[in-house]
PDB file of C-alpha atoms in Angstrom:
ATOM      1  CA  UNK E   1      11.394  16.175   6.140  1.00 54.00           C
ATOM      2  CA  UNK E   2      10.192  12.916   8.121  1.00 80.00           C
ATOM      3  CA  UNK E   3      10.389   9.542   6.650  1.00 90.00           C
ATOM      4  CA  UNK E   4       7.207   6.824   6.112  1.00 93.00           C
ATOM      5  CA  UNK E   5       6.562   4.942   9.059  1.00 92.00           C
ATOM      6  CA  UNK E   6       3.950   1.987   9.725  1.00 92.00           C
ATOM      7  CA  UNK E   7       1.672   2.042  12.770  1.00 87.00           C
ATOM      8  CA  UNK E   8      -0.518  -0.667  13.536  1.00 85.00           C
ATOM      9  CA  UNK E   9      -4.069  -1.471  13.974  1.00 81.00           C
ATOM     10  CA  UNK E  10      -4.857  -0.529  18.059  1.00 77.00           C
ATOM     11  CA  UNK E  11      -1.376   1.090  17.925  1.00 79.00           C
ATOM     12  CA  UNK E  12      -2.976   4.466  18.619  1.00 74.00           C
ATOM     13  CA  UNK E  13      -6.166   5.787  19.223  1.00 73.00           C
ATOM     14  CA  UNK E  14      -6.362   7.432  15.960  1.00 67.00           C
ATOM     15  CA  UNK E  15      -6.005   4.461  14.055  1.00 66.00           C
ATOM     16  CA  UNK E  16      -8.944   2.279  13.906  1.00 67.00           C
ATOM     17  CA  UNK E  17      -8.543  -1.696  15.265  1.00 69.00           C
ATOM     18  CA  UNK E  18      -8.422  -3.623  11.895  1.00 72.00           C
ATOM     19  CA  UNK E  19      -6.891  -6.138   9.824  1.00 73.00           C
ATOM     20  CA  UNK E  20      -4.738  -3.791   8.153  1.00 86.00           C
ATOM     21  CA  UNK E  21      -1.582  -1.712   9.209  1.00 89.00           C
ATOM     22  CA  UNK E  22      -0.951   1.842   8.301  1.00 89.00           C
ATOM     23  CA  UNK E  23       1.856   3.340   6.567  1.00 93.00           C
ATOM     24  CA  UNK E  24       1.870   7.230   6.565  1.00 94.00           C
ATOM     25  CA  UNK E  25       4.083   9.682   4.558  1.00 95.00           C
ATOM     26  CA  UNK E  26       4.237  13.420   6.127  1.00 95.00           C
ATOM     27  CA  UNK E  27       3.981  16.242   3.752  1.00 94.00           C
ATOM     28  CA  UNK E  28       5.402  19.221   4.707  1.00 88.00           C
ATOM     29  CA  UNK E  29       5.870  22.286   2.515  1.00 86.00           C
ATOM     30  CA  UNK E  30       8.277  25.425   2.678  1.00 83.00           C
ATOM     31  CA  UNK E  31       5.790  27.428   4.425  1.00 83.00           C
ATOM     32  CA  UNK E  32       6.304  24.958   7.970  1.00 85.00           C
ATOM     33  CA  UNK E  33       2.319  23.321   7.202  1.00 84.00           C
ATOM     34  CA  UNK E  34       2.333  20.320   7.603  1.00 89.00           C
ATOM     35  CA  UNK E  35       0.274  17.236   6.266  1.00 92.00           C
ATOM     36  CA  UNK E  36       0.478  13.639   5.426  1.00 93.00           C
ATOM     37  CA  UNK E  37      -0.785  10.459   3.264  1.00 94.00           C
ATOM     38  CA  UNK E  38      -1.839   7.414   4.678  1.00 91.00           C
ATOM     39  CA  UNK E  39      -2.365   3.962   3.045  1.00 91.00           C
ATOM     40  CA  UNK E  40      -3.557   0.855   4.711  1.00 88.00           C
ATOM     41  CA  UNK E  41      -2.973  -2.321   2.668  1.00 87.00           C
ATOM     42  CA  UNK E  42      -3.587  -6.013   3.644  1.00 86.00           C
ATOM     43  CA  UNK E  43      -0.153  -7.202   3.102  1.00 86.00           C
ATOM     44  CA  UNK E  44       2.839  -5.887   5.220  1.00 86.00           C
ATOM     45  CA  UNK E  45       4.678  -2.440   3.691  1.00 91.00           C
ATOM     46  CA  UNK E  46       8.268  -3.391   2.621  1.00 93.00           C
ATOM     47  CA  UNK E  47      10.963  -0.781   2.157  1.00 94.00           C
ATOM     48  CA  UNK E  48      10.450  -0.130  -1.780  1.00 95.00           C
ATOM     49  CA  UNK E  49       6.678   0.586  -1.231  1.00 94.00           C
ATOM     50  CA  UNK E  50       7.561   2.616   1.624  1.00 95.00           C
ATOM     51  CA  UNK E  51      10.345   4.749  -0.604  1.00 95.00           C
ATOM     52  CA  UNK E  52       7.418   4.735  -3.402  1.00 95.00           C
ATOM     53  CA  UNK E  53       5.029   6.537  -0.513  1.00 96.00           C
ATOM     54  CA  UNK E  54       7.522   9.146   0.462  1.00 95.00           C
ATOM     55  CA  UNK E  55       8.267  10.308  -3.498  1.00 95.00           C
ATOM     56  CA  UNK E  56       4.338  10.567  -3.537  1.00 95.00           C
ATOM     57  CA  UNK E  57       4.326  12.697  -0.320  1.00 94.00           C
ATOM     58  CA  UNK E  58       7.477  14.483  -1.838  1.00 93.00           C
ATOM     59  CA  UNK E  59       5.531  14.860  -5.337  1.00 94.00           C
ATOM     60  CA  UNK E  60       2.512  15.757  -3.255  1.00 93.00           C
ATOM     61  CA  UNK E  61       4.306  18.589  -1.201  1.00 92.00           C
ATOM     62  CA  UNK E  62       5.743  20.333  -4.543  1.00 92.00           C
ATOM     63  CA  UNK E  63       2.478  20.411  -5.905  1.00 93.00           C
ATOM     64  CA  UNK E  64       0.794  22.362  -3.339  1.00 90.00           C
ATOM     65  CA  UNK E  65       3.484  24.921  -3.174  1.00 88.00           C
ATOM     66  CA  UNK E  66       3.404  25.612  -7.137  1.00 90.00           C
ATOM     67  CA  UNK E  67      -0.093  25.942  -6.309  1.00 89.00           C
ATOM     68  CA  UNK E  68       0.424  28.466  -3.264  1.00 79.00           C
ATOM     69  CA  UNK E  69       2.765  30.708  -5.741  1.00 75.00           C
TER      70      UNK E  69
END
C-alpha cells in the first residue's frame, strides 16, 4: 500500500500549472488494480490532512472490494 504524497503545480506533465499543489492517495485493492484520489487545495497539505486522505483512500479501497464480492 503506498502512502499520500504532494506533487506540485508544473511538477509533472500530468498535473496542470496552477496555484494549487496536489496531494494524491493510491487505492489499491486485493485484486492488484490499482487507483487513486487526488485533492488540490490552496493552502499547503500538512501531515494530519495527509493521514485523513490515506484513511479515505483506505475506506475507498474496502468499498470497492465489498462491492466486487
Amino acid at each position: 500500500r503506498g502512502e499520500p504524497f504532494v506533487l506540485e503545480p508544473g511538477s509533472v506533465d500530468m498535473v496542470p500549472d496552477g496555484e494549487d499543489p496536489l496531494a494524491v492517495a493510491p487505492v489499491v485493492l486485493p485484486s492488484g488494480r490499482m487507483g487513486c484520489i487526488a485533492v488540490a487545495a490552496p493552502e499547503a497539505f500538512a501531515e494530519r490532512k495527509l493521514r485523513l486522505l490515506a484513511g479515505i483512500a483506505n475506506q475507498a479501497s474496502l468499498a470497492l472490494h465489498i462491492s466486487q464480492s
